[in-house]
Amino acid sequence: MRNRLLMGRGHMPNTSLFALAFAASPHPSAATATSLMSRNTSSSTSSIATSSILSASISQSSGEQLSTFLGSSAAVSSSSTTVPTATAQNPIPGIYPSTDPSNPPSIRQDALEVVPDFNPAWQTAHTKAQNQIANYTLEQLTTIVSGSTSRCVGNIQTVDDWPGLCLNDGPLGVRLADYITAFPPGINTAATFNRSLIRTRGLFMGQEFKGKGVNIALGPMMNILRVPAAGRNFEGFGADPFLSGEAAYETILGMQQGGVQACAKHFIDNEQETNRMTSSSDVDDRTQHEIYAQPFMRSVMAGVSAVMCSYNLINDTHACQNNLTLNGILKDEFGFQGFVVSDWGATHSTLSATAGLDMEMPDSSFFGETLATFVNNGSIPLSRVRDMAQRVIASWYFLHQDEDYPAVNFNANNQGDEAINEHINVEDDHSTVVLDIGRASIVLLKNIQNALPLKKPKSILLAGSDAGLASIGPNEFANAGGDDGILAIGGGSGAANLTYLISPLEAIQIRARQDRTTVSWILNDFDLARGGNMAIGASAALVFVNADSSEGSDRTNLTSHNDAEQLILSVAAQNNNTIVITHSVGPLIVDSWINHPNITGVLWAGVSAAETGNAITDVLYGAFNPSGRLPYTIAKNAADYPASVSTSLEIPYAEGLQIDYRAFDARNITPRYEFGFGLSYTEFKYSGLNIVAVNESDNAQADLIRNWEAGYPSPIGLGSSTALWLHRPAFQVTFEVQNTGDVSGGEIPQLYLQMPPSSDEPPSVLKGFSDVFLQPGETKTVTVMLSRHSLSIWDVVAQGWRRPQGTTAVAIGASSRDFRLTGFIPL
Ligand code: BGC
């Protein structure tokens, strides 16, 4: 069996070379260390690496399990054109369909029922790439994997008639370019809990990157909101690994359908900005698998073509030379077939190549000629450099970028460069999804006696700088690195130019004209007396506050810009219909004002780009019934969060699985507003929970399923964590949701698992969600699918996914603490 494997995997891109150069990192338990060592000592080719992993697992499980993992199609041929597949399962139409990135499963039902099989498309792409580079010189090969300077944020030079590559930020749109759309940041996208909107945003982004000639978009960003004050939280998808994973999955399917290569970043454990290049995130293996790696695993399952390794160290080894995470987890365990690019300046050695790094950016400090020297002196095998180049070129073919892909037509390094910038407008009507996400991401936190929606108020005051525009255009600060007026996005490489920006003041005035409402405003956060005085007698006093952050620095507190809490209190002191609207990159502590009796409403608007004024106005006036849900917990006190920004160079992720709501639940701390929370202008009733096992008539990987059902951990192998049997729907959960109020609206039903005590899991973990829109009185059946992966925990000793012993409960509800229905997994 091992020989078959060796032959069959002969052309899998090489992964685990010279692993010992990057010693296994210290891990908390001896068992972990032992099992990790077996992976770090793998030798010269991926085939061998894989087989050594497999042989390690044989000693822990049984030979029979191994053969069942490989399945009938494992005996792949050893012919020289054979290109690897990440799992040994052939495509199955309607279940595991052979999928091209240009034609992903449809947004809705398919997304729940189908596991797309990108292996055949990867295989075709790798074959083309292998042929293309067959006669390339060493210099040509190293050119393909080494950064250089040109028009984009990152560039790969032309080789022969191959045009080279443009890599450009970022996670919310084409950065440093004009006539593009800055889409709402990841955090608001996640707050919609709406797969269709997430996918559509991805698709539109992909089309815009392609239109500008960008080959690789440097996003989405999927680091977890572990630390509430982390500067880049707004770029990511919040505090829950499942939500982040699904948002990454949908975003990437959309982006790559649009034609651009997506780049999942930053792999991995890059959860704060303070000391981001020098600190080590010390993460245990189970937490790594269940929390931080989850969105990257889902990215691989979405066929992502690139992954960016991060600045930080992981358990004392730099992320871009970390054999365990790059070769072990990403390439072997997840079966990633694209390429790993370093974050900008995150390469620290030429030997990183042997740990799994495939491309250095933005220059060739360690690759380029030095890489060639390392090959020539025998330090790095030529086969590994071939593998790196093959992965890069294969990703280009995988996205069909060989077929009429537009040339780069802007200059990110000099936006005013008229010689090069063709000013191609790629915006199309993409502002529609900006507004849609803007509205659908607003979370209604408080609404006393139906203060909202507003009903033709006679007079309105808008107070706070965040209600109006900045003094200079929508792009006053480079990379949005400043806070003036309305906060639409955060700053850094996760920003992009806004082509326009609608403020709440502007949008509300247009509405006021229609309602004959008198509007006044004070856009000064510090003139507290005047703000209070102006609030006297207004039918509604709206106070706008914000909290900003940028890449490179973390927030220093969890309160508002300009201490605008004082403005809130001054206005609330004078007006008993005070409504607070927050634009924020992450959690804010609201306890200094939230229970003020005169504060009747609170809208959490996050950061939602150009249409935010319209989105807020639509929610304020009930043109849109709010359905956004918090993608993180809002605590009563900052100290209640399980983790905060660390100034140490060793950052123990000591809370393990207990991040965000999981910690509040486990420690019995009542939050101010829990993860998943959000009010509506209507009410929803849940009923009729039904949980059934899915009938898998195709019998694929049945032995593996039986093995798992019997409580054994999954055998480890190439692509074992992304295998069909683990991710296909295993249980179907259905229930009814009825709109019992008198206005139409959307509900976000959430599914949490409560695993048995033996699992050592947090009390409740999100494993499913849906969105349903209902007319008054209307009832719809909601379906959520659960995979075996969702029902598993990571077994550190066996290095596999295992069903915990005991009964797992299913809780369906409107937030992580508002459960309406409960049942059990029939196992
Ligand atoms: C950031 C990346 C970004 C890169 C290129 C780095 O500083 O961490 O997210 O893609 O710069 O701009």
mmCIF file of C-alpha atoms in Angstrom, residues 61-351:
data_model
loop_
_atom_site.group_PDB
_atom_site.id
_atom_site.type_symbol
_atom_site.label_atom_id
_atom_site.label_comp_id
_atom_site.label_asym_id
_atom_site.label_seq_id
_atom_site.Cartn_x
_atom_site.Cartn_y
_atom_site.Cartn_z
ATOM 1 C CA SER A 61 -5.179 3.317 14.153
ATOM 2 C CA SER A 62 -5.410 0.274 11.948
ATOM 3 C CA GLY A 63 -4.182 -0.688 8.529
ATOM 4 C CA GLU A 64 -7.746 -1.324 7.539
ATOM 5 C CA GLN A 65 -8.628 2.284 8.223
ATOM 6 C CA LEU A 66 -5.821 3.384 5.991
ATOM 7 C CA SER A 67 -6.994 1.380 3.044
ATOM 8 C CA THR A 68 -10.507 2.649 3.465
ATOM 9 C CA PHE A 69 -9.281 6.208 3.459
ATOM 10 C CA LEU A 70 -7.570 5.619 0.160
ATOM 11 C CA GLY A 71 -10.637 4.032 -1.330
ATOM 12 C CA SER A 72 -10.896 2.311 -4.650
ATOM 13 C CA SER A 73 -9.458 5.091 -6.755
ATOM 14 C CA ALA A 74 -6.258 5.340 -4.757
ATOM 15 C CA ALA A 75 -4.248 3.283 -7.166
ATOM 16 C CA VAL A 76 -3.412 6.228 -9.339
ATOM 17 C CA SER A 77 -0.959 5.575 -12.090
ATOM 18 C CA SER A 78 2.692 6.392 -11.908
ATOM 19 C CA SER A 79 2.798 7.803 -15.411
ATOM 20 C CA SER A 80 4.720 11.024 -15.642
ATOM 21 C CA THR A 81 1.705 13.166 -16.482
ATOM 22 C CA THR A 82 -0.203 12.079 -13.412
ATOM 23 C CA VAL A 83 -1.014 15.025 -11.264
ATOM 24 C CA PRO A 84 -2.170 14.557 -7.730
ATOM 25 C CA THR A 85 -5.573 14.641 -6.259
ATOM 26 C CA ALA A 86 -6.007 15.810 -2.723
ATOM 27 C CA THR A 87 -8.293 12.997 -1.767
ATOM 28 C CA ALA A 88 -8.673 9.568 -3.184
ATOM 29 C CA GLN A 89 -12.332 9.965 -4.017
ATOM 30 C CA ASN A 90 -13.519 10.322 -7.580
ATOM 31 C CA PRO A 91 -16.086 13.024 -8.338
ATOM 32 C CA ILE A 92 -19.733 12.077 -7.802
ATOM 33 C CA PRO A 93 -22.266 14.175 -9.739
ATOM 34 C CA GLY A 94 -24.652 16.047 -7.454
ATOM 35 C CA ILE A 95 -22.663 15.149 -4.352
ATOM 36 C CA TYR A 96 -19.008 15.743 -5.071
ATOM 37 C CA PRO A 97 -19.232 17.328 -8.491
ATOM 38 C CA SER A 98 -16.133 17.999 -10.517
ATOM 39 C CA THR A 99 -15.996 21.787 -10.307
ATOM 40 C CA ASP A 100 -14.216 24.495 -12.206
ATOM 41 C CA PRO A 101 -13.686 27.775 -10.321
ATOM 42 C CA SER A 102 -15.524 29.621 -13.105
ATOM 43 C CA ASN A 103 -18.651 27.626 -12.364
ATOM 44 C CA PRO A 104 -18.995 27.059 -8.603
ATOM 45 C CA PRO A 105 -21.997 25.441 -6.930
ATOM 46 C CA SER A 106 -24.970 27.783 -6.909
ATOM 47 C CA ILE A 107 -25.255 30.111 -3.964
ATOM 48 C CA ARG A 108 -28.246 28.656 -2.245
ATOM 49 C CA GLN A 109 -29.143 25.056 -1.789
ATOM 50 C CA ASP A 110 -26.103 23.648 -3.504
ATOM 51 C CA ALA A 111 -23.860 25.391 -1.070
ATOM 52 C CA LEU A 112 -25.363 23.306 1.680
ATOM 53 C CA GLU A 113 -25.603 20.016 -0.101
ATOM 54 C CA VAL A 114 -22.648 19.773 -2.384
ATOM 55 C CA VAL A 115 -18.936 19.470 -1.711
ATOM 56 C CA PRO A 116 -17.247 20.865 -4.826
ATOM 57 C CA ASP A 117 -14.407 18.688 -6.110
ATOM 58 C CA PHE A 118 -11.744 20.938 -7.570
ATOM 59 C CA ASN A 119 -9.232 18.111 -7.974
ATOM 60 C CA PRO A 120 -9.847 17.437 -11.676
ATOM 61 C CA ALA A 121 -9.500 21.158 -12.455
ATOM 62 C CA TRP A 122 -6.301 21.329 -10.403
ATOM 63 C CA GLN A 123 -5.039 18.239 -12.157
ATOM 64 C CA THR A 124 -5.562 19.814 -15.585
ATOM 65 C CA ALA A 125 -3.914 23.025 -14.414
ATOM 66 C CA HIS A 126 -0.912 21.224 -12.937
ATOM 67 C CA THR A 127 -0.432 19.225 -16.107
ATOM 68 C CA LYS A 128 -0.371 22.417 -18.171
ATOM 69 C CA ALA A 129 2.001 24.065 -15.730
ATOM 70 C CA GLN A 130 4.275 21.060 -15.645
ATOM 71 C CA ASN A 131 4.485 21.088 -19.416
ATOM 72 C CA GLN A 132 5.058 24.806 -19.543
ATOM 73 C CA ILE A 133 7.991 24.807 -17.171
ATOM 74 C CA ALA A 134 9.488 21.537 -18.413
ATOM 75 C CA ASN A 135 12.329 23.274 -20.227
ATOM 76 C CA TYR A 136 12.648 26.387 -18.108
ATOM 77 C CA THR A 137 16.101 27.210 -16.809
ATOM 78 C CA LEU A 138 16.783 27.534 -13.115
ATOM 79 C CA GLU A 139 16.839 31.293 -13.514
ATOM 80 C CA GLN A 140 13.439 31.262 -15.170
ATOM 81 C CA LEU A 141 12.068 29.066 -12.426
ATOM 82 C CA THR A 142 13.321 31.337 -9.678
ATOM 83 C CA THR A 143 11.937 34.375 -11.502
ATOM 84 C CA ILE A 144 8.464 32.853 -11.258
ATOM 85 C CA VAL A 145 8.683 32.623 -7.477
ATOM 86 C CA SER A 146 10.450 35.902 -6.637
ATOM 87 C CA GLY A 147 8.901 39.317 -6.200
ATOM 88 C CA SER A 148 9.928 42.327 -8.254
ATOM 89 C CA THR A 149 8.848 45.891 -8.811
ATOM 90 C CA SER A 150 6.272 46.962 -11.355
ATOM 91 C CA ARG A 151 2.793 48.417 -11.334
ATOM 92 C CA CYS A 152 1.116 46.356 -8.656
ATOM 93 C CA VAL A 153 1.665 45.949 -4.951
ATOM 94 C CA GLY A 154 3.422 42.687 -5.825
ATOM 95 C CA ASN A 155 4.749 41.581 -9.197
ATOM 96 C CA ILE A 156 6.253 38.550 -10.915
ATOM 97 C CA GLN A 157 8.226 39.261 -14.052
ATOM 98 C CA THR A 158 7.468 37.920 -17.505
ATOM 99 C CA VAL A 159 9.161 34.651 -18.469
ATOM 100 C CA ASP A 160 9.303 33.937 -22.190
ATOM 101 C CA ASP A 161 5.791 34.471 -23.476
ATOM 102 C CA TRP A 162 4.257 33.916 -20.042
ATOM 103 C CA PRO A 163 3.090 37.395 -18.970
ATOM 104 C CA GLY A 164 4.017 37.349 -15.295
ATOM 105 C CA LEU A 165 1.681 38.227 -12.443
ATOM 106 C CA CYS A 166 0.123 41.212 -10.731
ATOM 107 C CA LEU A 167 -0.700 40.758 -7.048
ATOM 108 C CA ASN A 168 -2.725 43.522 -5.478
ATOM 109 C CA ASP A 169 -4.626 44.266 -2.292
ATOM 110 C CA GLY A 170 -7.004 43.847 -0.863
ATOM 111 C CA PRO A 171 -9.837 42.202 0.995
ATOM 112 C CA LEU A 172 -12.506 44.792 0.100
ATOM 113 C CA GLY A 173 -11.604 45.814 -3.425
ATOM 114 C CA VAL A 174 -8.788 46.911 -5.729
ATOM 115 C CA ARG A 175 -6.516 49.065 -3.589
ATOM 116 C CA LEU A 176 -4.567 52.032 -4.943
ATOM 117 C CA ALA A 177 -6.720 52.219 -8.056
ATOM 118 C CA ASP A 178 -9.480 54.492 -9.301
ATOM 119 C CA TYR A 179 -12.948 53.748 -10.665
ATOM 120 C CA ILE A 180 -13.367 50.728 -8.454
ATOM 121 C CA THR A 181 -15.801 49.787 -5.704
ATOM 122 C CA ALA A 182 -14.695 49.716 -2.088
ATOM 123 C CA PHE A 183 -16.987 46.983 -0.829
ATOM 124 C CA PRO A 184 -18.043 46.778 2.814
ATOM 125 C CA PRO A 185 -15.236 45.291 4.909
ATOM 126 C CA GLY A 186 -15.277 41.667 6.010
ATOM 127 C CA ILE A 187 -16.677 42.352 9.450
ATOM 128 C CA ASN A 188 -19.899 43.829 8.075
ATOM 129 C CA THR A 189 -20.095 41.183 5.401
ATOM 130 C CA ALA A 190 -20.019 38.567 8.152
ATOM 131 C CA ALA A 191 -22.653 40.456 10.167
ATOM 132 C CA THR A 192 -25.174 39.770 7.414
ATOM 133 C CA PHE A 193 -24.919 36.002 8.033
ATOM 134 C CA ASN A 194 -26.184 35.887 4.477
ATOM 135 C CA ARG A 195 -24.446 33.526 2.063
ATOM 136 C CA SER A 196 -25.958 35.108 -1.028
ATOM 137 C CA LEU A 197 -24.702 38.562 -0.174
ATOM 138 C CA ILE A 198 -21.291 37.246 0.785
ATOM 139 C CA ARG A 199 -20.979 35.310 -2.472
ATOM 140 C CA THR A 200 -22.229 38.206 -4.607
ATOM 141 C CA ARG A 201 -19.755 40.598 -3.022
ATOM 142 C CA GLY A 202 -17.012 38.087 -3.799
ATOM 143 C CA LEU A 203 -18.141 37.752 -7.407
ATOM 144 C CA PHE A 204 -18.280 41.514 -7.961
ATOM 145 C CA MET A 205 -14.861 41.938 -6.379
ATOM 146 C CA GLY A 206 -13.451 39.218 -8.582
ATOM 147 C CA GLN A 207 -14.826 40.927 -11.675
ATOM 148 C CA GLU A 208 -13.303 44.259 -10.651
ATOM 149 C CA PHE A 209 -9.865 42.806 -9.992
ATOM 150 C CA LYS A 210 -9.994 41.065 -13.341
ATOM 151 C CA GLY A 211 -11.099 44.261 -15.079
ATOM 152 C CA LYS A 212 -8.042 46.032 -13.710
ATOM 153 C CA GLY A 213 -5.766 43.199 -14.815
ATOM 154 C CA VAL A 214 -4.937 41.940 -11.323
ATOM 155 C CA ASN A 215 -4.124 38.219 -11.326
ATOM 156 C CA ILE A 216 -4.137 37.651 -7.590
ATOM 157 C CA ALA A 217 -6.299 39.623 -5.185
ATOM 158 C CA LEU A 218 -4.730 39.728 -1.732
ATOM 159 C CA GLY A 219 -7.801 38.664 0.176
ATOM 160 C CA PRO A 220 -9.989 37.618 1.820
ATOM 161 C CA MET A 221 -8.477 38.117 5.231
ATOM 162 C CA MET A 222 -9.716 35.574 7.759
ATOM 163 C CA ASN A 223 -7.756 35.954 10.968
ATOM 164 C CA ILE A 224 -10.056 35.499 13.892
ATOM 165 C CA LEU A 225 -11.260 38.295 16.151
ATOM 166 C CA ARG A 226 -9.534 36.885 19.209
ATOM 167 C CA VAL A 227 -8.557 40.254 20.624
ATOM 168 C CA PRO A 228 -11.326 42.882 20.552
ATOM 169 C CA ALA A 229 -8.919 45.786 20.018
ATOM 170 C CA ALA A 230 -6.915 44.191 17.206
ATOM 171 C CA GLY A 231 -6.315 46.741 14.465
ATOM 172 C CA ARG A 232 -7.281 44.544 11.532
ATOM 173 C CA ASN A 233 -10.457 43.024 12.954
ATOM 174 C CA PHE A 234 -12.553 44.952 10.453
ATOM 175 C CA GLU A 235 -10.879 43.159 7.542
ATOM 176 C CA GLY A 236 -11.852 39.728 8.822
ATOM 177 C CA PHE A 237 -15.088 37.900 9.462
ATOM 178 C CA GLY A 238 -15.388 38.142 13.222
ATOM 179 C CA ALA A 239 -14.922 35.996 16.276
ATOM 180 C CA ASP A 240 -16.319 32.645 15.280
ATOM 181 C CA PRO A 241 -14.378 30.094 13.226
ATOM 182 C CA PHE A 242 -17.443 28.592 11.567
ATOM 183 C CA LEU A 243 -18.854 31.955 10.495
ATOM 184 C CA SER A 244 -15.388 33.037 9.337
ATOM 185 C CA GLY A 245 -14.951 29.779 7.466
ATOM 186 C CA GLU A 246 -18.256 30.042 5.641
ATOM 187 C CA ALA A 247 -17.672 33.711 4.817
ATOM 188 C CA ALA A 248 -14.211 32.845 3.459
ATOM 189 C CA TYR A 249 -15.652 29.943 1.478
ATOM 190 C CA GLU A 250 -18.416 31.986 -0.145
ATOM 191 C CA THR A 251 -16.147 34.961 -0.781
ATOM 192 C CA ILE A 252 -13.551 32.820 -2.536
ATOM 193 C CA LEU A 253 -16.088 30.914 -4.636
ATOM 194 C CA GLY A 254 -17.419 34.297 -5.755
ATOM 195 C CA MET A 255 -14.065 35.972 -6.368
ATOM 196 C CA GLN A 256 -12.668 33.098 -8.371
ATOM 197 C CA GLN A 257 -15.862 32.826 -10.392
ATOM 198 C CA GLY A 258 -15.183 36.453 -11.260
ATOM 199 C CA GLY A 259 -11.817 35.365 -12.655
ATOM 200 C CA VAL A 260 -9.262 36.554 -10.113
ATOM 201 C CA GLN A 261 -7.154 34.264 -7.970
ATOM 202 C CA ALA A 262 -8.080 34.717 -4.324
ATOM 203 C CA CYS A 263 -5.419 34.702 -1.618
ATOM 204 C CA ALA A 264 -6.454 33.506 1.831
ATOM 205 C CA LYS A 265 -4.538 35.472 4.439
ATOM 206 C CA HIS A 266 -2.758 35.616 6.871
ATOM 207 C CA PHE A 267 -1.792 32.031 7.556
ATOM 208 C CA ILE A 268 -1.845 31.827 10.555
ATOM 209 C CA ASP A 269 -2.346 33.089 14.125
ATOM 210 C CA ASN A 270 -1.971 36.741 13.118
ATOM 211 C CA GLU A 271 -4.494 38.155 15.557
ATOM 212 C CA GLN A 272 -2.984 41.468 16.627
ATOM 213 C CA GLU A 273 -0.813 44.239 15.214
ATOM 214 C CA THR A 274 1.365 45.002 18.214
ATOM 215 C CA ASN A 275 4.748 43.327 17.552
ATOM 216 C CA ARG A 276 3.199 41.581 14.598
ATOM 217 C CA MET A 277 6.559 40.828 13.021
ATOM 218 C CA THR A 278 8.389 39.729 16.134
ATOM 219 C CA SER A 279 5.920 38.032 18.413
ATOM 220 C CA SER A 280 5.142 34.347 18.566
ATOM 221 C CA SER A 281 1.542 33.210 18.774
ATOM 222 C CA ASP A 282 1.742 30.105 20.903
ATOM 223 C CA VAL A 283 -1.206 27.970 19.954
ATOM 224 C CA ASP A 284 -1.944 24.380 20.884
ATOM 225 C CA ASP A 285 -2.707 21.918 18.140
ATOM 226 C CA ARG A 286 -6.386 21.426 18.916
ATOM 227 C CA THR A 287 -7.098 25.142 19.059
ATOM 228 C CA GLN A 288 -5.147 25.577 15.851
ATOM 229 C CA HIS A 289 -7.277 23.020 14.052
ATOM 230 C CA GLU A 290 -10.657 23.931 15.491
ATOM 231 C CA ILE A 291 -10.368 27.715 15.558
ATOM 232 C CA TYR A 292 -7.612 29.412 13.588
ATOM 233 C CA ALA A 293 -7.174 26.957 10.712
ATOM 234 C CA GLN A 294 -10.890 26.481 10.049
ATOM 235 C CA PRO A 295 -11.315 29.414 7.627
ATOM 236 C CA PHE A 296 -8.182 28.364 5.764
ATOM 237 C CA MET A 297 -9.459 24.815 5.493
ATOM 238 C CA ARG A 298 -12.704 26.141 4.027
ATOM 239 C CA SER A 299 -10.671 28.322 1.673
ATOM 240 C CA VAL A 300 -8.878 25.248 0.360
ATOM 241 C CA MET A 301 -12.264 23.591 -0.080
ATOM 242 C CA ALA A 302 -13.372 26.621 -2.103
ATOM 243 C CA GLY A 303 -10.418 25.991 -4.414
ATOM 244 C CA VAL A 304 -8.418 29.007 -3.283
ATOM 245 C CA SER A 305 -5.382 29.412 -5.485
ATOM 246 C CA ALA A 306 -3.072 31.255 -3.090
ATOM 247 C CA VAL A 307 -2.459 31.467 0.644
ATOM 248 C CA MET A 308 -0.409 34.221 2.270
ATOM 249 C CA CYS A 309 1.715 33.241 5.250
ATOM 250 C CA SER A 310 1.791 35.800 8.020
ATOM 251 C CA TYR A 311 4.338 38.065 9.718
ATOM 252 C CA ASN A 312 4.193 36.499 13.153
ATOM 253 C CA LEU A 313 5.900 33.433 14.497
ATOM 254 C CA ILE A 314 3.895 30.370 15.377
ATOM 255 C CA ASN A 315 5.135 28.517 18.413
ATOM 256 C CA ASP A 316 8.487 30.223 17.904
ATOM 257 C CA THR A 317 8.884 29.512 14.199
ATOM 258 C CA HIS A 318 8.201 32.196 11.605
ATOM 259 C CA ALA A 319 4.944 31.565 9.790
ATOM 260 C CA CYS A 320 6.592 31.682 6.360
ATOM 261 C CA GLN A 321 9.145 29.036 7.280
ATOM 262 C CA ASN A 322 6.908 26.898 9.390
ATOM 263 C CA ASN A 323 7.033 23.369 8.083
ATOM 264 C CA LEU A 324 4.260 22.181 10.341
ATOM 265 C CA THR A 325 1.683 24.745 9.296
ATOM 266 C CA LEU A 326 2.673 25.148 5.627
ATOM 267 C CA ASN A 327 3.617 21.634 4.608
ATOM 268 C CA GLY A 328 1.910 19.730 7.387
ATOM 269 C CA ILE A 329 -1.466 21.349 7.828
ATOM 270 C CA LEU A 330 -1.985 23.339 4.640
ATOM 271 C CA LYS A 331 -0.464 21.228 1.905
ATOM 272 C CA ASP A 332 -0.671 17.734 3.339
ATOM 273 C CA GLU A 333 -3.634 17.693 5.643
ATOM 274 C CA PHE A 334 -5.810 20.134 3.690
ATOM 275 C CA GLY A 335 -4.416 19.071 0.311
ATOM 276 C CA PHE A 336 -3.784 22.647 -0.860
ATOM 277 C CA GLN A 337 -2.604 22.593 -4.474
ATOM 278 C CA GLY A 338 -1.995 26.278 -5.095
ATOM 279 C CA PHE A 339 0.953 28.368 -3.888
ATOM 280 C CA VAL A 340 2.003 30.004 -0.635
ATOM 281 C CA VAL A 341 3.118 33.629 -0.926
ATOM 282 C CA SER A 342 4.857 35.434 1.896
ATOM 283 C CA ASP A 343 3.340 38.494 3.457
ATOM 284 C CA TRP A 344 5.312 41.545 2.367
ATOM 285 C CA GLY A 345 8.693 41.144 3.992
ATOM 286 C CA ALA A 346 7.683 38.067 5.985
ATOM 287 C CA THR A 347 10.335 35.816 4.412
ATOM 288 C CA HIS A 348 13.314 35.297 6.691
ATOM 289 C CA SER A 349 15.403 32.690 4.928
ATOM 290 C CA THR A 350 15.972 30.994 1.619
ATOM 291 C CA LEU A 351 15.357 27.639 3.251
#
